[in-house]
CSV table of N, CA and C in Angstrom, one decimal:
chain,number,residue,atom,x,y,z
A,1,MET,N,-17.5,16.7,-102.1
A,1,MET,CA,-17.6,15.2,-101.4
A,1,MET,C,-16.8,14.2,-100.7
A,2,PRO,N,-17.4,12.6,-100.6
A,2,PRO,CA,-16.6,12.0,-99.8
A,2,PRO,C,-15.4,11.3,-100.3
A,3,THR,N,-13.9,10.7,-100.3
A,3,THR,CA,-13.5,10.1,-101.1
A,3,THR,C,-13.5,8.5,-100.8
A,4,PRO,N,-13.5,8.5,-102.2
A,4,PRO,CA,-14.1,6.7,-102.1
A,4,PRO,C,-13.6,6.4,-101.0
A,5,ALA,N,-13.7,4.6,-101.0
A,5,ALA,CA,-12.9,3.9,-100.0
A,5,ALA,C,-12.3,2.8,-100.9
A,6,LEU,N,-11.1,2.7,-100.9
A,6,LEU,CA,-10.1,1.7,-101.1
A,6,LEU,C,-10.3,0.2,-100.7
A,7,PRO,N,-10.5,-0.7,-101.6
A,7,PRO,CA,-11.2,-2.2,-100.9
A,7,PRO,C,-10.0,-3.4,-100.1
A,8,ALA,N,-10.6,-3.7,-99.5
A,8,ALA,CA,-9.9,-3.7,-98.0
A,8,ALA,C,-8.8,-5.1,-98.6
A,9,ALA,N,-7.7,-4.7,-98.3
A,9,ALA,CA,-6.5,-6.1,-98.2
A,9,ALA,C,-7.4,-7.6,-97.6
A,10,ILE,N,-7.0,-8.4,-99.2
A,10,ILE,CA,-6.9,-9.5,-98.5
A,10,ILE,C,-6.5,-10.3,-97.1
A,11,GLY,N,-6.8,-10.6,-96.2
A,11,GLY,CA,-6.4,-10.9,-94.7
A,11,GLY,C,-5.5,-12.3,-94.5
A,12,LEU,N,-5.1,-12.7,-94.1
A,12,LEU,CA,-4.3,-13.8,-93.6
A,12,LEU,C,-4.7,-15.1,-92.9
A,13,GLU,N,-6.5,-15.2,-93.0
A,13,GLU,CA,-7.4,-15.8,-92.5
A,13,GLU,C,-8.0,-16.2,-93.9
A,14,ASP,N,-8.3,-15.2,-94.7
A,14,ASP,CA,-8.8,-15.7,-95.8
A,14,ASP,C,-8.1,-16.1,-97.3
A,15,ARG,N,-6.7,-16.1,-96.9
A,15,ARG,CA,-6.2,-16.5,-98.0
A,15,ARG,C,-6.2,-18.3,-97.5
A,16,LEU,N,-5.9,-18.6,-96.5
A,16,LEU,CA,-5.7,-19.5,-95.6
A,16,LEU,C,-7.3,-20.2,-95.9
A,17,LEU,N,-8.2,-20.0,-96.0
A,17,LEU,CA,-9.4,-20.6,-95.8
A,17,LEU,C,-9.7,-20.3,-97.3
A,18,THR,N,-9.3,-19.8,-98.2
A,18,THR,CA,-9.1,-20.2,-99.4
A,18,THR,C,-8.4,-21.3,-100.2
A,19,PHE,N,-7.5,-21.4,-99.3
A,19,PHE,CA,-6.1,-22.8,-99.6
A,19,PHE,C,-7.4,-23.7,-99.4
A,20,VAL,N,-7.6,-23.8,-98.0
A,20,VAL,CA,-7.8,-24.8,-97.3
A,20,VAL,C,-8.6,-25.9,-98.3
A,21,VAL,N,-10.4,-24.1,-98.4
A,21,VAL,CA,-11.4,-24.7,-99.0
A,21,VAL,C,-11.1,-25.4,-100.8
A,22,SER,N,-10.1,-24.2,-101.2
A,22,SER,CA,-9.8,-25.7,-102.5
A,22,SER,C,-8.8,-26.2,-103.0
A,23,LEU,N,-7.7,-26.6,-101.7
A,23,LEU,CA,-7.7,-28.0,-101.6
A,23,LEU,C,-8.2,-29.4,-101.0
A,24,LEU,N,-9.5,-28.4,-100.7
A,24,LEU,CA,-10.4,-30.4,-100.2
A,24,LEU,C,-11.2,-30.1,-101.3
A,25,VAL,N,-11.6,-29.4,-102.1
A,25,VAL,CA,-12.3,-29.2,-103.1
A,25,VAL,C,-11.3,-29.9,-104.2
A,26,GLY,N,-9.6,-29.9,-104.6
A,26,GLY,CA,-8.6,-30.7,-105.4
A,26,GLY,C,-9.5,-32.3,-104.6
A,27,GLY,N,-9.1,-32.5,-102.9
A,27,GLY,CA,-9.2,-33.9,-102.8
A,27,GLY,C,-10.5,-34.3,-102.9
A,28,VAL,N,-11.8,-33.7,-103.1
A,28,VAL,CA,-12.9,-34.0,-103.8
A,28,VAL,C,-12.7,-34.9,-105.0
A,29,ALA,N,-11.8,-34.4,-105.7
A,29,ALA,CA,-12.5,-34.4,-107.4
A,29,ALA,C,-11.6,-35.8,-107.4
A,30,LEU,N,-10.3,-35.4,-106.6
A,30,LEU,CA,-9.0,-36.4,-106.7
A,30,LEU,C,-9.7,-37.9,-106.5
A,31,HIS,N,-10.9,-37.8,-105.3
A,31,HIS,CA,-11.1,-39.1,-104.7
A,31,HIS,C,-12.4,-39.3,-105.6
A,32,ALA,N,-12.4,-38.6,-106.0
A,32,ALA,CA,-14.1,-39.3,-107.1
A,32,ALA,C,-13.2,-39.8,-108.3
A,33,GLY,N,-12.2,-39.3,-108.7
A,33,GLY,CA,-11.2,-39.2,-110.3
A,33,GLY,C,-11.2,-41.1,-109.4
A,34,THR,N,-10.5,-41.2,-108.2
A,34,THR,CA,-9.4,-42.7,-108.2
A,34,THR,C,-11.0,-43.7,-108.3
A,35,HIS,N,-11.7,-43.0,-107.6
A,35,HIS,CA,-13.0,-44.4,-106.9
A,35,HIS,C,-13.7,-44.6,-108.2
A,36,VAL,N,-13.7,-43.8,-109.7
A,36,VAL,CA,-14.6,-44.3,-110.6
A,36,VAL,C,-13.1,-45.2,-111.1
A,37,LEU,N,-12.3,-44.7,-111.7
A,37,LEU,CA,-11.3,-45.9,-112.9
A,37,LEU,C,-10.1,-46.7,-111.5
A,38,ALA,N,-10.3,-46.8,-110.1
A,38,ALA,CA,-9.3,-47.3,-109.7
A,38,ALA,C,-9.4,-47.4,-108.0
A,39,ASP,N,-8.8,-48.4,-107.3
A,39,ASP,CA,-9.5,-48.3,-105.2
A,39,ASP,C,-9.0,-47.2,-104.9
A,40,GLY,N,-9.9,-46.9,-105.5
A,40,GLY,CA,-10.0,-45.7,-104.3
A,40,GLY,C,-9.9,-45.7,-102.8
A,41,ARG,N,-8.9,-44.5,-102.1
A,41,ARG,CA,-8.9,-45.1,-100.0
A,41,ARG,C,-9.4,-44.0,-100.3
A,42,ASP,N,-9.3,-43.4,-98.8
A,42,ASP,CA,-10.1,-42.7,-98.2
A,42,ASP,C,-9.7,-41.2,-98.6
A,43,TYR,N,-10.5,-40.3,-98.5
A,43,TYR,CA,-10.3,-38.8,-98.8
A,43,TYR,C,-9.2,-38.3,-97.9
A,44,ALA,N,-9.3,-38.8,-96.8
A,44,ALA,CA,-7.3,-37.9,-96.8
A,44,ALA,C,-6.6,-38.7,-97.7
A,45,HIS,N,-6.1,-39.8,-97.9
A,45,HIS,CA,-5.4,-39.9,-98.4
A,45,HIS,C,-6.0,-39.2,-100.2
A,46,ALA,N,-7.0,-39.1,-100.3
A,46,ALA,CA,-6.1,-37.7,-101.7
A,46,ALA,C,-6.2,-36.6,-101.5
A,47,VAL,N,-7.3,-35.9,-100.1
A,47,VAL,CA,-6.0,-34.5,-100.3
A,47,VAL,C,-4.7,-34.6,-99.7
A,48,LEU,N,-4.1,-36.1,-99.4
A,48,LEU,CA,-2.4,-35.7,-98.9
A,48,LEU,C,-1.5,-35.5,-101.0
A,49,THR,N,-2.7,-36.4,-101.3
A,49,THR,CA,-2.3,-36.7,-102.5
A,49,THR,C,-2.1,-35.3,-103.3
A,50,ALA,N,-3.7,-34.4,-103.8
A,50,ALA,CA,-3.8,-33.2,-104.4
A,50,ALA,C,-2.6,-32.2,-103.6
A,51,LEU,N,-2.2,-32.4,-102.9
A,51,LEU,CA,-1.4,-30.8,-101.4
A,51,LEU,C,0.3,-31.4,-102.5
A,52,LEU,N,0.7,-32.6,-102.3
A,52,LEU,CA,1.9,-33.1,-103.3
A,52,LEU,C,1.5,-33.0,-104.5
A,53,GLY,N,0.8,-33.2,-104.9
A,53,GLY,CA,0.9,-32.6,-106.9
A,53,GLY,C,0.5,-31.5,-106.8
A,54,ALA,N,-0.4,-30.6,-106.3
A,54,ALA,CA,0.0,-28.5,-106.2
A,54,ALA,C,1.5,-28.9,-105.7
A,55,LEU,N,1.9,-28.8,-104.1
A,55,LEU,CA,3.6,-28.3,-104.4
A,55,LEU,C,4.6,-28.8,-105.5
A,56,ALA,N,4.5,-29.9,-106.2
A,56,ALA,CA,4.8,-30.3,-107.6
A,56,ALA,C,4.7,-29.3,-108.5
A,57,TRP,N,3.5,-28.9,-108.5
A,57,TRP,CA,3.2,-28.3,-109.7
A,57,TRP,C,3.6,-27.1,-109.9
A,58,ALA,N,3.1,-26.4,-108.0
A,58,ALA,CA,4.2,-25.1,-107.9
A,58,ALA,C,5.4,-25.0,-108.6
A,59,LEU,N,6.1,-26.2,-107.9
A,59,LEU,CA,7.8,-25.4,-108.4
A,59,LEU,C,8.0,-25.9,-109.3
A,60,LEU,N,7.1,-26.7,-109.7
A,60,LEU,CA,7.8,-26.4,-111.9
A,60,LEU,C,7.5,-26.4,-113.2
A,61,GLU,N,5.8,-25.9,-112.6
A,61,GLU,CA,5.3,-24.5,-113.5
A,61,GLU,C,6.0,-24.0,-113.8
A,62,PRO,N,6.6,-22.5,-113.0
A,62,PRO,CA,7.2,-21.3,-113.8
A,62,PRO,C,8.3,-21.9,-114.5
A,63,ILE,N,9.7,-22.9,-114.5
A,63,ILE,CA,10.1,-23.2,-115.1
A,63,ILE,C,9.7,-23.0,-116.9
A,64,PRO,N,11.3,-22.3,-117.5
A,64,PRO,CA,10.1,-22.3,-119.2
A,64,PRO,C,10.1,-22.9,-119.7
A,65,LEU,N,9.6,-23.0,-121.0
A,65,LEU,CA,9.5,-23.7,-122.1
A,65,LEU,C,8.6,-25.3,-121.8
A,66,ILE,N,9.9,-25.5,-120.6
A,66,ILE,CA,9.2,-27.1,-120.4
A,66,ILE,C,7.8,-27.6,-118.8
A,67,GLY,N,8.1,-26.3,-118.1
A,67,GLY,CA,7.1,-26.5,-117.4
A,67,GLY,C,6.2,-27.2,-117.0
A,68,GLY,N,5.2,-26.8,-117.6
A,68,GLY,CA,3.8,-26.8,-117.9
A,68,GLY,C,3.6,-28.9,-118.2
A,69,ALA,N,4.5,-29.6,-119.2
A,69,ALA,CA,4.7,-30.3,-119.2
A,69,ALA,C,4.9,-31.8,-118.6
A,70,LEU,N,6.8,-30.5,-117.5
A,70,LEU,CA,7.0,-31.2,-116.1
A,70,LEU,C,6.0,-31.2,-115.9
A,71,ALA,N,5.2,-29.9,-115.1
A,71,ALA,CA,4.9,-30.6,-114.1
A,71,ALA,C,3.7,-31.8,-113.9
A,72,LEU,N,3.1,-31.3,-115.4
A,72,LEU,CA,2.0,-32.5,-115.6
A,72,LEU,C,2.4,-34.2,-115.3
A,73,VAL,N,3.7,-34.5,-115.9
A,73,VAL,CA,3.9,-35.1,-115.9
A,73,VAL,C,4.4,-36.3,-114.2
A,74,THR,N,5.0,-35.0,-113.9
A,74,THR,CA,5.2,-35.3,-112.1
A,74,THR,C,4.1,-34.9,-111.7
A,75,TRP,N,2.5,-34.7,-111.7
A,75,TRP,CA,1.6,-34.9,-111.3
A,75,TRP,C,0.9,-36.2,-111.4
A,76,VAL,N,0.9,-36.8,-112.6
A,76,VAL,CA,0.5,-38.1,-112.5
A,76,VAL,C,1.7,-39.6,-112.3
A,77,ALA,N,2.8,-38.8,-112.0
A,77,ALA,CA,3.7,-40.0,-111.4
A,77,ALA,C,3.5,-39.7,-110.1
A,78,ILE,N,3.0,-38.9,-109.7
A,78,ILE,CA,2.8,-39.0,-108.4
A,78,ILE,C,1.3,-39.6,-107.6
A,79,VAL,N,0.2,-38.8,-108.2
A,79,VAL,CA,-0.9,-40.4,-108.7
A,79,VAL,C,-0.7,-41.5,-108.1
A,80,LYS,N,0.8,-41.6,-110.0
A,80,LYS,CA,0.5,-43.5,-110.1
A,80,LYS,C,1.1,-43.9,-108.6
A,81,ARG,N,1.8,-43.2,-108.4
A,81,ARG,CA,2.9,-44.0,-107.0
A,81,ARG,C,2.1,-43.9,-105.2
A,82,ARG,N,1.1,-43.1,-105.7
A,82,ARG,CA,-0.2,-43.4,-104.2
A,82,ARG,C,-1.2,-44.1,-104.9
A,83,TYR,N,-1.2,-44.6,-105.6
A,83,TYR,CA,-2.4,-44.9,-105.6
A,83,TYR,C,-2.0,-46.7,-107.0
A,84,ARG,N,-0.7,-46.7,-107.1
A,84,ARG,CA,0.0,-48.2,-107.2
A,84,ARG,C,-1.0,-48.0,-108.8
A,85,LEU,N,-0.3,-47.3,-109.8
A,85,LEU,CA,-1.8,-47.6,-110.8
A,85,LEU,C,-0.7,-47.9,-111.7
A,86,GLY,N,-0.4,-48.3,-112.8
A,86,GLY,CA,-0.2,-48.2,-114.1
A,86,GLY,C,-0.2,-46.4,-115.4
A,87,TRP,N,0.4,-46.1,-116.1
A,87,TRP,CA,0.6,-44.6,-116.6
A,87,TRP,C,-1.1,-44.5,-117.1
A,88,LEU,N,-1.5,-45.7,-118.0
A,88,LEU,CA,-2.2,-45.1,-118.3
A,88,LEU,C,-3.7,-44.8,-117.7
A,89,ARG,N,-3.8,-46.6,-116.9
A,89,ARG,CA,-4.8,-46.1,-115.9
A,89,ARG,C,-5.1,-44.7,-115.0
A,90,THR,N,-3.7,-44.1,-114.5
A,90,THR,CA,-3.4,-43.0,-114.0
A,90,THR,C,-3.7,-41.9,-114.9
A,91,ALA,N,-3.5,-41.7,-116.0
A,91,ALA,CA,-3.6,-40.8,-117.0
A,91,ALA,C,-5.7,-41.1,-117.2
A,92,GLY,N,-6.4,-41.5,-117.8
A,92,GLY,CA,-7.5,-41.6,-117.2
A,92,GLY,C,-7.8,-41.6,-115.5
A,93,VAL,N,-6.9,-42.0,-114.6
A,93,VAL,CA,-7.8,-40.6,-113.3
A,93,VAL,C,-7.7,-39.4,-113.2
A,94,GLY,N,-6.4,-38.8,-114.1
A,94,GLY,CA,-6.2,-37.0,-113.7
A,94,GLY,C,-7.7,-36.5,-115.1
A,95,VAL,N,-8.0,-37.7,-116.1
A,95,VAL,CA,-8.9,-37.4,-116.6
A,95,VAL,C,-10.0,-36.5,-115.9
A,96,ALA,N,-10.6,-38.1,-114.8
A,96,ALA,CA,-12.1,-37.7,-114.4
A,96,ALA,C,-11.8,-37.1,-113.3
A,97,THR,N,-10.5,-37.1,-112.5
A,97,THR,CA,-10.4,-35.5,-111.6
A,97,THR,C,-10.6,-35.0,-111.8
A,98,TRP,N,-10.1,-34.7,-112.8
A,98,TRP,CA,-10.1,-32.9,-113.9
A,98,TRP,C,-12.0,-32.6,-113.7
A,99,ALA,N,-12.7,-33.9,-114.5
A,99,ALA,CA,-13.5,-33.7,-115.2
A,99,ALA,C,-14.5,-32.9,-113.7
A,100,ALA,N,-14.4,-33.8,-113.0
A,100,ALA,CA,-15.2,-33.6,-111.3
A,100,ALA,C,-15.3,-32.8,-110.4
A,101,ALA,N,-13.4,-32.1,-110.5
A,101,ALA,CA,-13.3,-30.7,-110.7
A,101,ALA,C,-14.2,-29.6,-110.7
A,102,VAL,N,-14.3,-29.5,-112.2
A,102,VAL,CA,-15.1,-29.1,-113.1
A,102,VAL,C,-16.4,-28.5,-113.0
A,103,VAL,N,-17.0,-30.2,-112.4
A,103,VAL,CA,-18.7,-30.0,-112.4
A,103,VAL,C,-18.2,-29.7,-110.8
A,104,VAL,N,-17.4,-30.0,-109.5
A,104,VAL,CA,-17.6,-29.4,-108.8
A,104,VAL,C,-17.7,-27.9,-108.3
A,105,LEU,N,-16.4,-26.9,-109.1
A,105,LEU,CA,-16.4,-25.6,-109.7
A,105,LEU,C,-18.2,-25.9,-110.0
A,106,ALA,N,-18.0,-25.6,-110.7
A,106,ALA,CA,-19.1,-25.0,-111.6
A,106,ALA,C,-20.1,-25.0,-110.9
A,107,THR,N,-20.6,-26.1,-109.9
A,107,THR,CA,-21.6,-26.7,-108.8
A,107,THR,C,-21.7,-24.9,-107.4
A,108,LEU,N,-20.4,-24.7,-107.0
A,108,LEU,CA,-19.9,-24.1,-106.4
A,108,LEU,C,-20.5,-22.3,-107.4
A,109,GLU,N,-20.1,-22.0,-107.9
A,109,GLU,CA,-19.7,-21.3,-108.4
A,109,GLU,C,-21.7,-20.6,-108.7
A,110,ILE,N,-22.6,-21.4,-109.3
A,110,ILE,CA,-23.9,-21.6,-109.1
A,110,ILE,C,-24.2,-21.3,-107.6
A,111,VAL,N,-23.6,-21.4,-106.2
A,111,VAL,CA,-24.2,-21.4,-105.3
A,111,VAL,C,-23.7,-20.2,-105.0
A,112,GLY,N,-22.7,-19.4,-105.4
A,112,GLY,CA,-23.0,-18.2,-105.1
A,112,GLY,C,-20.9,-18.1,-104.5
A,113,ILE,N,-19.8,-18.9,-104.9
A,113,ILE,CA,-18.9,-19.4,-104.2
A,113,ILE,C,-18.0,-19.6,-105.5
A,114,GLY,N,-17.4,-18.9,-105.8
A,114,GLY,CA,-16.8,-18.6,-107.1
A,114,GLY,C,-15.7,-18.2,-107.7
A,115,SER,N,-14.8,-18.2,-105.2
A,115,SER,CA,-13.2,-17.7,-105.7
A,115,SER,C,-12.8,-19.0,-105.0
A,116,VAL,N,-13.0,-19.6,-105.3
A,116,VAL,CA,-11.9,-21.2,-104.8
A,116,VAL,C,-11.2,-21.9,-106.0
A,117,SER,N,-10.4,-22.3,-106.3
A,117,SER,CA,-9.8,-23.4,-107.1
A,117,SER,C,-9.8,-24.4,-106.7
A,118,ALA,N,-9.2,-25.7,-107.7
A,118,ALA,CA,-9.9,-26.7,-106.8
A,118,ALA,C,-8.3,-27.2,-107.1
A,119,LEU,N,-7.6,-27.5,-105.7
A,119,LEU,CA,-6.1,-27.1,-105.3
A,119,LEU,C,-5.3,-28.8,-105.9
A,120,GLY,N,-4.2,-29.4,-106.8
A,120,GLY,CA,-3.3,-29.8,-106.8
A,120,GLY,C,-5.4,-30.8,-108.4
A,121,VAL,N,-5.3,-29.7,-109.2
A,121,VAL,CA,-5.7,-30.8,-110.0
A,121,VAL,C,-5.6,-30.4,-111.4
A,122,PRO,N,-4.4,-30.6,-112.3
A,122,PRO,CA,-4.2,-29.7,-113.1
A,122,PRO,C,-4.9,-29.1,-114.0
A,123,GLY,N,-4.6,-28.0,-114.4
A,123,GLY,CA,-5.8,-26.9,-115.6
A,123,GLY,C,-7.7,-26.5,-114.5
A,124,THR,N,-7.6,-26.3,-113.4
A,124,THR,CA,-8.0,-26.1,-113.0
A,124,THR,C,-8.0,-25.0,-112.5
């Protein structure tokens, strides 16, 4: 009886590709959210904003008890600063961005690409 094959380890290239695609998806969602509720800038601006938001989230979210709230407020502050919006409009952009990310991720799942996330979009 042959021995079962072990699952192949995910290589660096696969991880890098997943990171890039997830960042681009997050950029699309942020671009859509800012386009709806604010004076949306170009797509590259949205991708960089998503990257900054993802970095802030990665650094702050692990803090016990307050990490999630602190990360969310920091994400909103980053979007507020980069798009020069008020707090309320930025919160609206956050909701629109999250909704756009859900639609994009659901569409990718239907097409058969389910291993990505929306990097830089809280809650996805």
